[in-house]
PDB file of N, CA and C in Angstrom:
ATOM      1  N   MET A   1       0.846  -1.192   0.000  1.00  0.00           N
ATOM      2  CA  MET A   1       0.000   0.000   0.000  1.00  0.00           C
ATOM      3  C   MET A   1       0.884   1.246   0.000  1.00  0.00           C
ATOM      4  N   ARG A   2       0.367   2.263  -0.637  1.00  0.00           N
ATOM      5  CA  ARG A   2       1.089   3.531  -0.676  1.00  0.00           C
ATOM      6  C   ARG A   2       0.620   4.418   0.467  1.00  0.00           C
ATOM      7  N   GLY A   3       1.319   5.522   0.676  1.00  0.00           N
ATOM      8  CA  GLY A   3       1.125   6.477   1.755  1.00  0.00           C
ATOM      9  C   GLY A   3      -0.290   6.687   2.262  1.00  0.00           C
ATOM     10  N   PHE A   4      -1.107   7.426   1.499  1.00  0.00           N
ATOM     11  CA  PHE A   4      -2.445   7.748   1.976  1.00  0.00           C
ATOM     12  C   PHE A   4      -3.331   6.517   2.068  1.00  0.00           C
ATOM     13  N   GLU A   5      -3.135   5.581   1.159  1.00  0.00           N
ATOM     14  CA  GLU A   5      -3.933   4.354   1.204  1.00  0.00           C
ATOM     15  C   GLU A   5      -3.686   3.625   2.522  1.00  0.00           C
ATOM     16  N   LYS A   6      -2.431   3.531   2.917  1.00  0.00           N
ATOM     17  CA  LYS A   6      -2.082   2.869   4.178  1.00  0.00           C
ATOM     18  C   LYS A   6      -2.637   3.653   5.365  1.00  0.00           C
ATOM     19  N   LEU A   7      -2.537   4.973   5.325  1.00  0.00           N
ATOM     20  CA  LEU A   7      -3.040   5.812   6.409  1.00  0.00           C
ATOM     21  C   LEU A   7      -4.545   5.630   6.583  1.00  0.00           C
ATOM     22  N   ILE A   8      -5.301   5.678   5.491  1.00  0.00           N
ATOM     23  CA  ILE A   8      -6.753   5.532   5.579  1.00  0.00           C
ATOM     24  C   ILE A   8      -7.118   4.122   6.029  1.00  0.00           C
ATOM     25  N   TYR A   9      -6.395   3.122   5.568  1.00  0.00           N
ATOM     26  CA  TYR A   9      -6.603   1.741   6.020  1.00  0.00           C
ATOM     27  C   TYR A   9      -6.443   1.671   7.539  1.00  0.00           C
ATOM     28  N   GLU A  10      -5.349   2.239   8.039  1.00  0.00           N
ATOM     29  CA  GLU A  10      -5.066   2.189   9.479  1.00  0.00           C
ATOM     30  C   GLU A  10      -6.074   3.010  10.280  1.00  0.00           C
ATOM     31  N   MET A  11      -6.542   4.128   9.726  1.00  0.00           N
ATOM     32  CA  MET A  11      -7.560   4.924  10.428  1.00  0.00           C
ATOM     33  C   MET A  11      -8.884   4.160  10.500  1.00  0.00           C
ATOM     34  N   THR A  12      -9.251   3.512   9.415  1.00  0.00           N
ATOM     35  CA  THR A  12     -10.483   2.720   9.391  1.00  0.00           C
ATOM     36  C   THR A  12     -10.369   1.558  10.371  1.00  0.00           C
ATOM     37  N   GLU A  13      -9.238   0.904  10.369  1.00  0.00           N
ATOM     38  CA  GLU A  13      -8.987  -0.202  11.286  1.00  0.00           C
ATOM     39  C   GLU A  13      -9.059   0.272  12.736  1.00  0.00           C
ATOM     40  N   ALA A  14      -8.452   1.412  13.033  1.00  0.00           N
ATOM     41  CA  ALA A  14      -8.469   1.957  14.399  1.00  0.00           C
ATOM     42  C   ALA A  14      -9.896   2.261  14.848  1.00  0.00           C
ATOM     43  N   LEU A  15     -10.697   2.799  13.942  1.00  0.00           N
ATOM     44  CA  LEU A  15     -12.089   3.095  14.269  1.00  0.00           C
ATOM     45  C   LEU A  15     -12.811   1.828  14.719  1.00  0.00           C
ATOM     46  N   PHE A  16     -12.705   0.769  13.932  1.00  0.00           N
ATOM     47  CA  PHE A  16     -13.439  -0.455  14.248  1.00  0.00           C
ATOM     48  C   PHE A  16     -12.803  -1.265  15.368  1.00  0.00           C
ATOM     49  N   ASN A  17     -11.547  -1.031  15.658  1.00  0.00           N
ATOM     50  CA  ASN A  17     -10.909  -1.683  16.802  1.00  0.00           C
ATOM     51  C   ASN A  17     -11.261  -0.988  18.118  1.00  0.00           C
ATOM     52  N   ASN A  18     -11.913   0.157  18.036  1.00  0.00           N
ATOM     53  CA  ASN A  18     -12.225   0.943  19.234  1.00  0.00           C
ATOM     54  C   ASN A  18     -13.698   1.331  19.314  1.00  0.00           C
ATOM     55  N   LEU A  19     -14.587   0.441  18.857  1.00  0.00           N
ATOM     56  CA  LEU A  19     -16.014   0.757  18.858  1.00  0.00           C
ATOM     57  C   LEU A  19     -16.576   0.946  20.266  1.00  0.00           C
ATOM     58  N   THR A  20     -16.055   0.242  21.236  1.00  0.00           N
ATOM     59  CA  THR A  20     -16.526   0.418  22.613  1.00  0.00           C
ATOM     60  C   THR A  20     -16.279   1.836  23.080  1.00  0.00           C
ATOM     61  N   GLU A  21     -15.078   2.331  22.831  1.00  0.00           N
ATOM     62  CA  GLU A  21     -14.741   3.699  23.218  1.00  0.00           C
ATOM     63  C   GLU A  21     -15.562   4.718  22.431  1.00  0.00           C
ATOM     64  N   LEU A  22     -15.786   4.431  21.149  1.00  0.00           N
ATOM     65  CA  LEU A  22     -16.607   5.322  20.327  1.00  0.00           C
ATOM     66  C   LEU A  22     -18.024   5.400  20.886  1.00  0.00           C
ATOM     67  N   GLY A  23     -18.565   4.273  21.291  1.00  0.00           N
ATOM     68  CA  GLY A  23     -19.904   4.243  21.876  1.00  0.00           C
ATOM     69  C   GLY A  23     -20.000   5.001  23.180  1.00  0.00           C
ATOM     70  N   LYS A  24     -18.933   5.015  23.939  1.00  0.00           N
ATOM     71  CA  LYS A  24     -18.906   5.775  25.188  1.00  0.00           C
ATOM     72  C   LYS A  24     -18.793   7.274  24.935  1.00  0.00           C
ATOM     73  N   ALA A  25     -18.116   7.636  23.849  1.00  0.00           N
ATOM     74  CA  ALA A  25     -17.864   9.049  23.547  1.00  0.00           C
ATOM     75  C   ALA A  25     -19.050   9.730  22.875  1.00  0.00           C
ATOM     76  N   HIS A  26     -19.841   8.962  22.137  1.00  0.00           N
ATOM     77  CA  HIS A  26     -20.964   9.558  21.398  1.00  0.00           C
ATOM     78  C   HIS A  26     -22.089   8.538  21.289  1.00  0.00           C
ATOM     79  N   ILE A  27     -23.294   8.960  21.549  1.00  0.00           N
ATOM     80  CA  ILE A  27     -24.433   8.032  21.536  1.00  0.00           C
ATOM     81  C   ILE A  27     -24.581   7.315  20.196  1.00  0.00           C
ATOM     82  N   LYS A  28     -24.341   8.006  19.093  1.00  0.00           N
ATOM     83  CA  LYS A  28     -24.438   7.381  17.767  1.00  0.00           C
ATOM     84  C   LYS A  28     -23.302   6.390  17.527  1.00  0.00           C
ATOM     85  N   GLY A  29     -22.246   6.485  18.294  1.00  0.00           N
ATOM     86  CA  GLY A  29     -21.136   5.552  18.163  1.00  0.00           C
ATOM     87  C   GLY A  29     -21.546   4.124  18.450  1.00  0.00           C
ATOM     88  N   LYS A  30     -22.594   3.944  19.228  1.00  0.00           N
ATOM     89  CA  LYS A  30     -23.090   2.603  19.542  1.00  0.00           C
ATOM     90  C   LYS A  30     -23.754   1.948  18.335  1.00  0.00           C
ATOM     91  N   GLU A  31     -24.098   2.750  17.335  1.00  0.00           N
ATOM     92  CA  GLU A  31     -24.774   2.228  16.150  1.00  0.00           C
ATOM     93  C   GLU A  31     -23.808   1.846  15.029  1.00  0.00           C
ATOM     94  N   VAL A  32     -22.542   2.151  15.196  1.00  0.00           N
ATOM     95  CA  VAL A  32     -21.554   1.885  14.154  1.00  0.00           C
ATOM     96  C   VAL A  32     -21.118   0.429  14.199  1.00  0.00           C
ATOM     97  N   SER A  33     -21.073  -0.184  13.019  1.00  0.00           N
ATOM     98  CA  SER A  33     -20.535  -1.539  12.886  1.00  0.00           C
ATOM     99  C   SER A  33     -19.905  -1.653  11.501  1.00  0.00           C
ATOM    100  N   GLN A  34     -19.071  -2.640  11.304  1.00  0.00           N
ATOM    101  CA  GLN A  34     -18.455  -2.822   9.996  1.00  0.00           C
ATOM    102  C   GLN A  34     -19.524  -3.078   8.945  1.00  0.00           C
ATOM    103  N   LYS A  35     -20.514  -3.882   9.290  1.00  0.00           N
ATOM    104  CA  LYS A  35     -21.553  -4.230   8.324  1.00  0.00           C
ATOM    105  C   LYS A  35     -22.360  -3.006   7.901  1.00  0.00           C
ATOM    106  N   THR A  36     -22.765  -2.179   8.842  1.00  0.00           N
ATOM    107  CA  THR A  36     -23.577  -1.017   8.492  1.00  0.00           C
ATOM    108  C   THR A  36     -22.747   0.101   7.862  1.00  0.00           C
ATOM    109  N   ALA A  37     -21.462   0.076   8.063  1.00  0.00           N
ATOM    110  CA  ALA A  37     -20.597   1.136   7.533  1.00  0.00           C
ATOM    111  C   ALA A  37     -20.505   1.100   6.012  1.00  0.00           C
ATOM    112  N   VAL A  38     -20.798  -0.028   5.404  1.00  0.00           N
ATOM    113  CA  VAL A  38     -20.650  -0.155   3.956  1.00  0.00           C
ATOM    114  C   VAL A  38     -21.981  -0.095   3.208  1.00  0.00           C
ATOM    115  N   THR A  39     -23.061   0.187   3.902  1.00  0.00           N
ATOM    116  CA  THR A  39     -24.360   0.253   3.233  1.00  0.00           C
ATOM    117  C   THR A  39     -24.910   1.676   3.265  1.00  0.00           C
ATOM    118  N   GLY A  40     -25.589   2.051   2.207  1.00  0.00           N
ATOM    119  CA  GLY A  40     -26.258   3.337   2.149  1.00  0.00           C
ATOM    120  C   GLY A  40     -25.348   4.545   2.066  1.00  0.00           C
ATOM    121  N   VAL A  41     -24.130   4.368   1.618  1.00  0.00           N
ATOM    122  CA  VAL A  41     -23.171   5.474   1.522  1.00  0.00           C
ATOM    123  C   VAL A  41     -23.251   6.063   0.113  1.00  0.00           C
ATOM    124  N   SER A  42     -23.437   7.373   0.015  1.00  0.00           N
ATOM    125  CA  SER A  42     -23.628   8.001  -1.290  1.00  0.00           C
ATOM    126  C   SER A  42     -22.358   8.626  -1.860  1.00  0.00           C
ATOM    127  N   VAL A  43     -21.266   8.543  -1.153  1.00  0.00           N
ATOM    128  CA  VAL A  43     -19.990   9.062  -1.651  1.00  0.00           C
ATOM    129  C   VAL A  43     -19.033   7.888  -1.846  1.00  0.00           C
ATOM    130  N   PRO A  44     -18.069   8.020  -2.757  1.00  0.00           N
ATOM    131  CA  PRO A  44     -17.131   6.916  -2.980  1.00  0.00           C
ATOM    132  C   PRO A  44     -16.221   6.683  -1.770  1.00  0.00           C
ATOM    133  N   PHE A  45     -15.875   5.438  -1.559  1.00  0.00           N
ATOM    134  CA  PHE A  45     -14.935   5.090  -0.503  1.00  0.00           C
ATOM    135  C   PHE A  45     -13.503   5.317  -0.993  1.00  0.00           C
ATOM    136  N   HIS A  46     -12.636   5.689  -0.077  1.00  0.00           N
ATOM    137  CA  HIS A  46     -11.207   5.805  -0.376  1.00  0.00           C
ATOM    138  C   HIS A  46     -10.662   4.393  -0.592  1.00  0.00           C
ATOM    139  N   THR A  47      -9.647   4.267  -1.434  1.00  0.00           N
ATOM    140  CA  THR A  47      -9.083   2.945  -1.720  1.00  0.00           C
ATOM    141  C   THR A  47      -8.551   2.247  -0.466  1.00  0.00           C
ATOM    142  N   GLY A  48      -8.057   3.010   0.494  1.00  0.00           N
ATOM    143  CA  GLY A  48      -7.588   2.406   1.746  1.00  0.00           C
ATOM    144  C   GLY A  48      -8.727   1.800   2.546  1.00  0.00           C
ATOM    145  N   ALA A  49      -9.869   2.472   2.554  1.00  0.00           N
ATOM    146  CA  ALA A  49     -11.049   1.937   3.252  1.00  0.00           C
ATOM    147  C   ALA A  49     -11.592   0.719   2.511  1.00  0.00           C
ATOM    148  N   ILE A  50     -11.601   0.790   1.192  1.00  0.00           N
ATOM    149  CA  ILE A  50     -12.058  -0.360   0.402  1.00  0.00           C
ATOM    150  C   ILE A  50     -11.205  -1.574   0.713  1.00  0.00           C
ATOM    151  N   LYS A  51      -9.903  -1.394   0.791  1.00  0.00           N
ATOM    152  CA  LYS A  51      -9.001  -2.517   1.116  1.00  0.00           C
ATOM    153  C   LYS A  51      -9.306  -3.071   2.489  1.00  0.00           C
ATOM    154  N   TYR A  52      -9.520  -2.205   3.477  1.00  0.00           N
ATOM    155  CA  TYR A  52      -9.835  -2.670   4.833  1.00  0.00           C
ATOM    156  C   TYR A  52     -11.116  -3.511   4.829  1.00  0.00           C
ATOM    157  N   TYR A  53     -12.178  -2.962   4.246  1.00  0.00           N
ATOM    158  CA  TYR A  53     -13.457  -3.689   4.222  1.00  0.00           C
ATOM    159  C   TYR A  53     -13.334  -4.993   3.446  1.00  0.00           C
ATOM    160  N   SER A  54     -12.601  -4.966   2.355  1.00  0.00           N
ATOM    161  CA  SER A  54     -12.381  -6.180   1.566  1.00  0.00           C
ATOM    162  C   SER A  54     -11.634  -7.230   2.388  1.00  0.00           C
ATOM    163  N   ASP A  55     -10.609  -6.795   3.126  1.00  0.00           N
ATOM    164  CA  ASP A  55      -9.855  -7.716   3.983  1.00  0.00           C
ATOM    165  C   ASP A  55     -10.739  -8.352   5.050  1.00  0.00           C
ATOM    166  N   LYS A  56     -11.809  -7.650   5.426  1.00  0.00           N
ATOM    167  CA  LYS A  56     -12.749  -8.156   6.435  1.00  0.00           C
ATOM    168  C   LYS A  56     -13.884  -8.953   5.812  1.00  0.00           C
ATOM    169  N   GLY A  57     -13.836  -9.112   4.488  1.00  0.00           N
ATOM    170  CA  GLY A  57     -14.841  -9.909   3.786  1.00  0.00           C
ATOM    171  C   GLY A  57     -16.139  -9.176   3.503  1.00  0.00           C
ATOM    172  N   LEU A  58     -16.095  -7.855   3.562  1.00  0.00           N
ATOM    173  CA  LEU A  58     -17.303  -7.055   3.327  1.00  0.00           C
ATOM    174  C   LEU A  58     -17.323  -6.538   1.899  1.00  0.00           C
ATOM    175  N   THR A  59     -18.505  -6.452   1.342  1.00  0.00           N
ATOM    176  CA  THR A  59     -18.681  -5.926  -0.007  1.00  0.00           C
ATOM    177  C   THR A  59     -19.256  -4.531   0.088  1.00  0.00           C
ATOM    178  N   ILE A  60     -18.699  -3.624  -0.668  1.00  0.00           N
ATOM    179  CA  ILE A  60     -19.188  -2.245  -0.697  1.00  0.00           C
ATOM    180  C   ILE A  60     -20.360  -2.194  -1.668  1.00  0.00           C
ATOM    181  N   PHE A  61     -21.479  -1.695  -1.191  1.00  0.00           N
ATOM    182  CA  PHE A  61     -22.700  -1.609  -2.011  1.00  0.00           C
ATOM    183  C   PHE A  61     -22.736  -0.306  -2.755  1.00  0.00           C
TER     184      PHE A  61
END
């Protein structure tokens, strides 16, 4: 992976590795999951995020 792709991959990974803390910090954080993160999104995903979700076996809709 190249620079920004790796950075976005690691940021996406950090987000999902810390969902408990996210839920404590913000009420909507409790609603975030890997599965729901890839549905209903109207903007394109960054290639680093696509790689992360793909590595987790998720398909971007």
